[in-house]
Amino acid sequence: MKVLIVGSGGREHAIAWKVSQSKKVDKIYCAPGNAGIAQIAECVDIGAMEFDKLVAFAKEKAIDLTIIGMDDPLVGGVVDAFEKEGLRVFGPRKNAAILEGSKAFSKDLMKKYNIPTAAYENFDSPEKALEYLKTAKFPIVLKADGLALGKGVLICMTREEAEEGVKTLMLDKQFGNAGNTIVIEEFMTGREVSVLSFVDGKTIKIMTSAQDHKRAKDGDQGLNTGGMGTFSPSPFYTKEVDEFCHKYIYQATVDAMRAEGREFKGIIFFGLMLTEDGPKVLEYNARFGDPETQVVLPRMKNDIVEVFEACIDGTLDKIELQFEDNAAVCVVLASDGYPVSYKKGFEIKGLDNFVNRDGYYVFHAGSKLVDGKIVTNGGRVLGVTAVGKDLKAARANAYEATEWIDFENKYMRHDIGKAIDEA
Ligand code: AMP
Ligand code: GLY
């Protein structure tokens, strides 16, 4: 089979690596890819939003299966563009990707189908939002309705902060049209867990759990980032939590989407908060998480291409997902200054240390080949992942492996998965 992967981050590198393990696959392309992905796939210079070019490429190369990694093209309707030409593609159509594309939609869906989530109201006028804040309880959470690179969520401790937030999102339009509508919701406390799942429209199969560290600095300080590291499984995702989520959240979401005429095929990523009143949905994403994928896929035993195909064909009920009884930790090596401003273009040394080392992986998030050298090309540069018999061992292995890599301005958190050791 020939496979095309759309995207250019650590998530797509992890997907490409897992696809490369499949016996069914003999050739992988990635658009646009990066310098790490180029070691296992042929990268093509087509952007993820260039739907016409992607479709033309898939036809020209007779691609058997295209996998969409990123949210923007999914929400923009890339799957519809492929299907229109009779091409096989993995991911939700535009009318289903709205589960991630509009937070107002997903909140209304959860309310209508009694799926546990924070209490909320949607607003499309700043005046009404400000009026509502007059009688609201604080802290409170403001969310831009549309895609905002994971940055459109404001936790506001006071009314003043919340008023400022309404201005930032709705009037100053910091996230453009994504802030035309906002969700104002109840502030919840608890442990966060990420759960990824495969969905074929009717059946949902849950992958092993993971947890992300979103803040830039140790001790969960500093600004929110795309994710500074992950671990899997989450010890807080217990059997009881799993049972609750199966009963009230997972299948309920898939059934709700079907009932709305928005059959969902692809990945649903459940962002969960384990509150005192039980698990609640923080958010849905319509794609694999980044960097959750970098710890989940190295633990997965199945041939992932078979699972992708089962989702497309509606036969996921025949698949049993299996994960290793171990743990994985991913530490992101970033450019110092991320997520605000940082320099790039520095040579990355030590990548060869990962060749033929079982259980150690280096997934590229932002790298580029320049004059035969791999250089840094983003805020998040690499995701160093290692597995181990448990979280403590995986963590020790991952941090050991971060020492094998060197580049100017290398920055990382030192406490990925640490709270867990102490738990
Ligand atoms: P989201 O993109 O909706 O997952 O929000 C990003 C982050 O903001 C989450 O991972 C949480 O840490 C935090 N967050 C979102 N909604 C809430 C909420 N209702 N209460 C507390 N924290 C929240
Ligand atoms: N790691 C969070 C996300 O992919 O949205």
XYZ file of C-alpha atoms and ligand atoms in Angstrom:
451
model
C 0.000 0.000 0.000
C 0.969 3.605 -0.524
C 0.100 5.948 2.338
C 0.077 9.749 2.489
C 0.221 11.532 5.871
C -0.773 15.205 6.090
C 0.992 17.337 8.711
C 4.459 18.315 9.867
C 4.804 17.875 13.638
C 5.877 15.332 16.225
C 2.415 13.777 16.058
C 2.756 13.118 12.334
C 6.271 11.723 12.871
C 4.884 9.280 15.446
C 2.030 8.321 13.089
C 4.493 7.868 10.209
C 6.742 5.696 12.383
C 3.792 3.520 13.429
C 2.547 3.242 9.837
C 6.077 2.233 8.788
C 5.760 -0.801 11.095
C 2.739 -2.077 9.150
C 3.273 -5.111 6.929
C 0.693 -3.713 4.542
C 2.649 -0.582 3.683
C 5.493 -0.283 1.214
C 5.669 3.457 0.632
C 4.907 6.481 2.821
C 4.632 10.085 1.694
C 4.180 13.037 4.021
C 2.971 16.547 3.146
C 4.749 18.716 4.102
C 6.613 16.647 6.766
C 9.902 17.617 8.427
C 13.529 16.465 8.567
C 12.772 13.578 10.941
C 9.797 12.321 8.969
C 12.010 12.478 5.844
C 14.045 9.589 7.271
C 11.087 7.209 6.967
C 8.859 8.864 4.372
C 9.195 10.875 1.194
C 8.253 14.439 2.082
C 6.403 16.494 -0.513
C 6.277 20.250 -0.503
C 2.502 20.700 -0.257
C 0.915 22.583 2.630
C -1.767 20.940 4.785
C -4.350 23.511 3.651
C -3.659 23.101 -0.086
C -6.512 20.667 -0.620
C -6.478 20.738 -4.440
C -2.781 19.973 -4.558
C -3.098 17.212 -1.951
C -5.925 15.566 -3.877
C -4.035 15.881 -7.178
C -0.933 14.352 -5.578
C -2.914 11.439 -4.123
C -4.403 10.723 -7.551
C -1.118 11.043 -9.406
C 0.683 8.653 -7.037
C -2.325 6.316 -6.683
C -2.253 6.672 -2.889
C -4.295 3.922 -1.203
C -4.850 5.695 2.106
C -4.418 9.287 3.287
C -4.225 10.076 7.013
C -4.898 13.608 8.197
C -2.975 14.503 11.369
C -3.884 18.153 11.918
C -7.025 19.966 13.042
C -7.052 22.880 10.566
C -7.451 20.824 7.378
C -10.024 18.547 9.050
C -12.143 21.475 10.206
C -11.692 23.031 6.758
C -13.106 19.954 4.985
C -10.058 18.150 3.579
C -11.745 14.760 4.033
C -14.726 15.877 1.950
C -12.323 17.025 -0.791
C -10.667 13.581 -0.899
C -13.937 11.650 -0.751
C -15.406 13.717 -3.579
C -12.687 12.283 -5.810
C -13.258 8.746 -4.568
C -10.028 8.667 -2.543
C -9.683 6.704 0.703
C -8.983 9.009 3.613
C -8.906 8.707 7.401
C -10.471 11.490 9.452
C -13.846 13.120 10.136
C -15.715 15.022 7.447
C -16.191 18.752 7.887
C -19.643 18.326 9.409
C -18.174 16.044 12.106
C -14.835 17.834 12.669
C -16.987 20.677 14.032
C -16.799 18.684 17.284
C -13.382 20.347 17.639
C -13.919 23.300 15.302
C -16.657 24.897 17.393
C -16.614 24.795 21.172
C -20.127 26.298 21.227
C -21.328 23.377 19.082
C -19.658 20.772 21.301
C -21.038 22.331 24.484
C -24.562 22.392 23.049
C -24.167 18.774 21.950
C -23.108 17.688 25.437
C -25.981 19.571 27.018
C -28.553 18.100 24.622
C -27.325 14.522 25.144
C -26.556 14.772 28.876
C -22.822 14.227 28.531
C -21.071 15.480 31.690
C -19.277 18.798 31.181
C -18.879 22.173 32.924
C -21.975 24.408 33.081
C -21.752 27.143 30.433
C -23.395 29.772 28.228
C -22.508 30.744 24.640
C -22.302 34.401 23.613
C -22.066 36.061 20.224
C -22.282 39.602 21.568
C -19.688 41.172 23.904
C -22.406 43.249 25.628
C -24.341 40.138 26.634
C -21.147 38.413 27.772
C -20.259 41.399 29.977
C -23.779 41.517 31.366
C -23.562 37.819 32.271
C -20.265 38.373 34.116
C -21.998 40.798 36.516
C -23.670 37.925 38.349
C -21.185 35.119 37.597
C -19.011 33.217 40.073
C -15.209 33.437 39.859
C -12.811 31.989 38.806
C -14.479 31.517 35.431
C -13.322 30.215 32.054
C -13.610 31.990 28.692
C -13.134 30.054 25.462
C -12.920 31.259 21.876
C -15.386 29.175 19.865
C -13.046 28.401 16.956
C -9.541 26.982 16.523
C -6.889 29.091 18.265
C -3.785 26.861 18.380
C -4.823 25.689 21.845
C -4.455 29.238 23.164
C -8.046 30.472 23.065
C -8.847 29.463 26.652
C -8.620 32.098 29.395
C -8.907 31.200 33.072
C -10.048 34.405 34.783
C -9.684 34.767 38.546
C -11.687 37.982 38.894
C -14.497 39.900 37.160
C -11.956 42.488 35.946
C -9.837 39.795 34.334
C -12.889 38.242 32.716
C -14.038 41.605 31.352
C -10.569 42.105 29.926
C -10.802 38.587 28.435
C -14.082 39.333 26.676
C -12.394 42.385 25.168
C -9.340 40.383 24.059
C -11.385 37.637 22.423
C -14.412 39.472 21.043
C -13.353 43.078 20.415
C -9.572 42.998 19.879
C -10.057 39.656 18.129
C -6.755 38.233 19.263
C -7.723 34.931 17.631
C -9.554 36.474 14.672
C -12.955 35.052 13.822
C -12.402 32.207 16.311
C -13.564 34.744 18.919
C -16.789 35.842 17.184
C -18.581 33.540 19.582
C -17.269 32.630 23.033
C -18.171 30.048 25.624
C -18.184 31.164 29.251
C -18.024 28.193 31.565
C -17.733 27.082 35.127
C -14.185 26.627 36.461
C -13.491 23.017 37.374
C -10.716 21.531 39.477
C -9.193 18.074 39.337
C -6.705 15.927 37.469
C -6.671 16.167 33.692
C -6.448 13.085 31.496
C -6.262 12.739 27.721
C -8.016 9.766 26.155
C -7.647 9.091 22.431
C -10.069 6.820 20.607
C -10.730 5.327 17.183
C -14.272 5.768 15.871
C -15.938 4.226 12.786
C -19.194 6.179 12.916
C -20.904 3.695 15.269
C -18.268 1.873 17.291
C -15.662 3.525 19.504
C -12.468 1.882 20.765
C -10.447 3.603 23.450
C -6.648 3.785 23.416
C -4.538 3.820 26.562
C -4.683 7.055 28.618
C -2.103 9.833 28.673
C -1.438 13.170 30.309
C 0.045 16.321 28.855
C 2.056 19.051 30.612
C 0.898 22.254 28.937
C 2.791 24.938 30.859
C 6.246 26.037 29.715
C 8.051 25.787 33.057
C 8.680 23.255 35.806
C 6.000 22.988 38.468
C 3.306 23.909 35.905
C 4.438 27.533 35.875
C 4.752 29.856 32.901
C 2.684 30.217 29.769
C 0.531 27.617 28.097
C 2.260 25.825 25.225
C 1.286 23.190 22.687
C 2.567 20.645 25.247
C 6.003 20.227 26.885
C 5.795 16.509 27.510
C 3.478 13.595 28.158
C 3.282 10.296 29.946
C 1.155 7.206 29.461
C -0.747 5.601 31.082
C -2.198 8.027 33.632
C -2.377 6.324 37.053
C -5.415 8.488 37.766
C -7.351 6.902 34.935
C -8.610 4.043 37.093
C -10.978 1.205 36.239
C -13.834 3.150 37.871
C -13.085 6.248 35.806
C -12.911 4.111 32.661
C -16.259 2.483 33.431
C -17.900 5.836 34.093
C -16.580 7.289 30.845
C -17.719 4.279 28.827
C -21.163 4.581 30.334
C -21.722 8.332 30.112
C -19.195 9.874 27.732
C -17.593 7.800 24.945
C -20.428 5.964 23.231
C -22.810 8.791 24.120
C -20.670 11.206 22.087
C -20.513 8.931 19.048
C -24.276 8.275 19.214
C -25.006 11.981 19.632
C -23.010 12.832 16.505
C -24.864 10.160 14.530
C -28.219 11.374 15.812
C -27.300 14.871 14.601
C -26.551 13.530 11.107
C -22.841 14.135 11.663
C -21.449 10.605 11.688
C -17.929 10.760 13.117
C -15.167 8.601 11.633
C -11.623 9.186 12.814
C -9.997 10.017 16.121
C -11.884 11.577 19.011
C -9.542 12.939 21.652
C -11.387 13.413 24.950
C -9.856 16.023 27.236
C -11.230 14.963 30.621
C -11.193 16.564 34.049
C -11.558 14.136 36.945
C -13.655 16.283 39.281
C -15.096 15.461 42.696
C -18.425 14.913 40.937
C -16.877 12.457 38.495
C -15.185 12.776 35.098
C -16.302 15.669 32.885
C -15.410 16.608 29.321
C -13.115 19.657 29.109
C -12.920 19.562 25.358
C -13.094 17.350 22.300
C -10.473 17.232 19.578
C -11.064 15.558 16.234
C -7.502 14.260 15.818
C -4.595 12.662 17.637
C -3.065 14.757 20.451
C 0.387 16.239 20.165
C 2.487 15.132 22.152
C 0.063 12.463 23.495
C 0.506 10.436 20.290
C 4.255 10.208 20.948
C 3.588 8.156 24.120
C 0.450 6.283 23.057
C 1.532 4.839 19.688
C 4.856 3.356 20.904
C 2.744 1.288 23.354
C 0.201 0.124 20.777
C 0.504 -3.485 19.582
C -1.950 -3.410 16.650
C -1.092 -2.773 13.028
C -2.386 0.796 12.903
C -3.200 0.659 9.212
C -5.665 -2.166 9.865
C -7.325 -0.001 12.514
C -7.497 3.038 10.199
C -9.088 0.882 7.500
C -11.602 -0.607 9.945
C -12.673 2.938 10.891
C -13.211 3.860 7.245
C -15.055 0.600 6.480
C -17.233 0.655 9.608
C -15.778 -2.633 10.934
C -14.075 -1.398 14.087
C -16.205 -3.795 16.155
C -14.012 -6.606 14.753
C -10.786 -5.059 16.087
C -9.391 -5.527 19.558
C -7.007 -2.717 20.459
C -4.002 -3.896 22.426
C -1.359 -1.972 24.349
C 1.862 -3.083 25.995
C 1.752 -3.447 29.758
C 4.434 -0.794 30.187
C 4.705 3.002 30.303
C 6.102 5.758 28.124
C 7.322 9.298 28.754
C 7.930 12.007 26.141
C 10.054 15.048 26.991
C 9.819 17.903 24.503
C 13.106 19.600 23.639
C 12.179 23.170 22.785
C 13.962 26.347 21.747
C 14.585 28.565 24.774
C 12.013 31.372 24.766
C 9.156 29.212 23.411
C 6.184 29.923 23.334
C 6.936 33.653 22.955
C 10.034 34.311 20.870
C 13.011 32.128 20.114
C 15.807 31.680 17.603
C 16.023 28.781 15.200
C 18.420 27.393 12.612
C 20.842 25.713 15.067
C 22.354 22.356 14.165
C 20.887 19.396 16.093
C 23.579 16.937 17.176
C 23.289 13.423 18.543
C 20.268 12.151 16.584
C 22.237 9.030 15.569
C 22.189 7.845 19.176
C 18.598 6.761 18.660
C 19.292 4.505 15.685
C 18.693 0.834 16.526
C 17.992 1.601 20.195
C 14.857 -0.321 21.095
C 12.423 1.565 23.286
C 13.892 5.003 22.558
C 12.425 7.374 19.989
C 13.153 10.877 18.795
C 10.154 12.418 17.064
C 10.780 15.664 15.203
C 8.370 18.540 15.786
C 10.271 21.451 14.225
C 13.370 20.524 12.234
C 14.684 21.188 8.759
C 17.433 19.873 6.536
C 19.825 22.666 5.487
C 23.031 21.901 3.557
C 22.999 18.303 4.709
C 22.544 19.235 8.380
C 19.391 18.940 10.490
C 18.684 22.275 12.185
C 16.078 23.566 14.652
C 13.030 25.016 12.917
C 10.396 25.715 15.553
C 9.529 26.348 19.179
C 9.047 22.693 19.865
C 11.963 20.935 18.181
C 11.983 17.262 19.230
C 9.973 14.871 21.360
C 12.266 12.388 23.093
C 10.237 9.323 24.075
C 11.268 6.250 25.998
C 9.364 3.285 27.314
C 10.016 1.443 30.562
C 8.391 -1.188 32.724
C 6.598 1.535 34.685
C 6.380 5.340 34.669
C 9.403 5.773 36.880
C 11.590 3.652 34.600
C 10.202 5.284 31.450
C 10.873 8.700 32.927
C 14.480 7.842 33.835
C 15.042 6.453 30.332
C 13.499 9.476 28.613
C 15.570 11.966 30.612
C 18.719 9.908 29.981
C 17.989 10.114 26.250
C 17.496 13.892 26.345
C 21.211 14.076 27.183
C 22.117 12.414 23.883
C 20.867 15.461 21.988
C 22.538 18.818 21.790
C 21.613 22.091 20.123
C 22.040 25.732 20.980
C 19.139 27.099 23.070
C 17.943 23.605 24.046
C 15.223 23.918 26.683
C 13.097 21.321 28.454
C 11.044 20.796 31.560
C 12.629 18.545 34.159
C 9.457 17.316 35.818
C 7.522 15.511 33.098
C 5.643 12.723 34.870
C 7.285 13.664 38.155
C 4.199 14.365 40.224
C 3.298 10.815 39.367
C 6.390 9.310 40.995
C 5.406 11.149 44.129
C 1.701 10.300 43.939
P -9.235 23.229 26.385
O -8.504 23.697 25.141
O -10.693 23.484 26.378
O -8.836 21.838 26.808
O -8.606 24.116 27.546
C -7.208 24.219 27.737
C -6.902 24.033 29.182
O -7.579 24.997 29.967
C -7.355 22.694 29.731
O -6.405 21.695 29.485
C -7.514 23.016 31.201
O -6.251 22.987 31.852
C -8.013 24.428 31.188
N -9.485 24.456 31.248
C -10.360 24.440 30.213
N -11.615 24.473 30.637
C -11.570 24.511 31.980
C -12.552 24.563 33.014
N -13.851 24.603 32.751
N -12.126 24.589 34.297
C -10.817 24.574 34.588
N -9.842 24.539 33.664
C -10.197 24.498 32.372
N -1.706 18.053 23.617
C -2.930 18.716 23.425
C -3.440 18.730 22.054
O -2.957 18.047 21.178
O -4.410 19.441 21.813
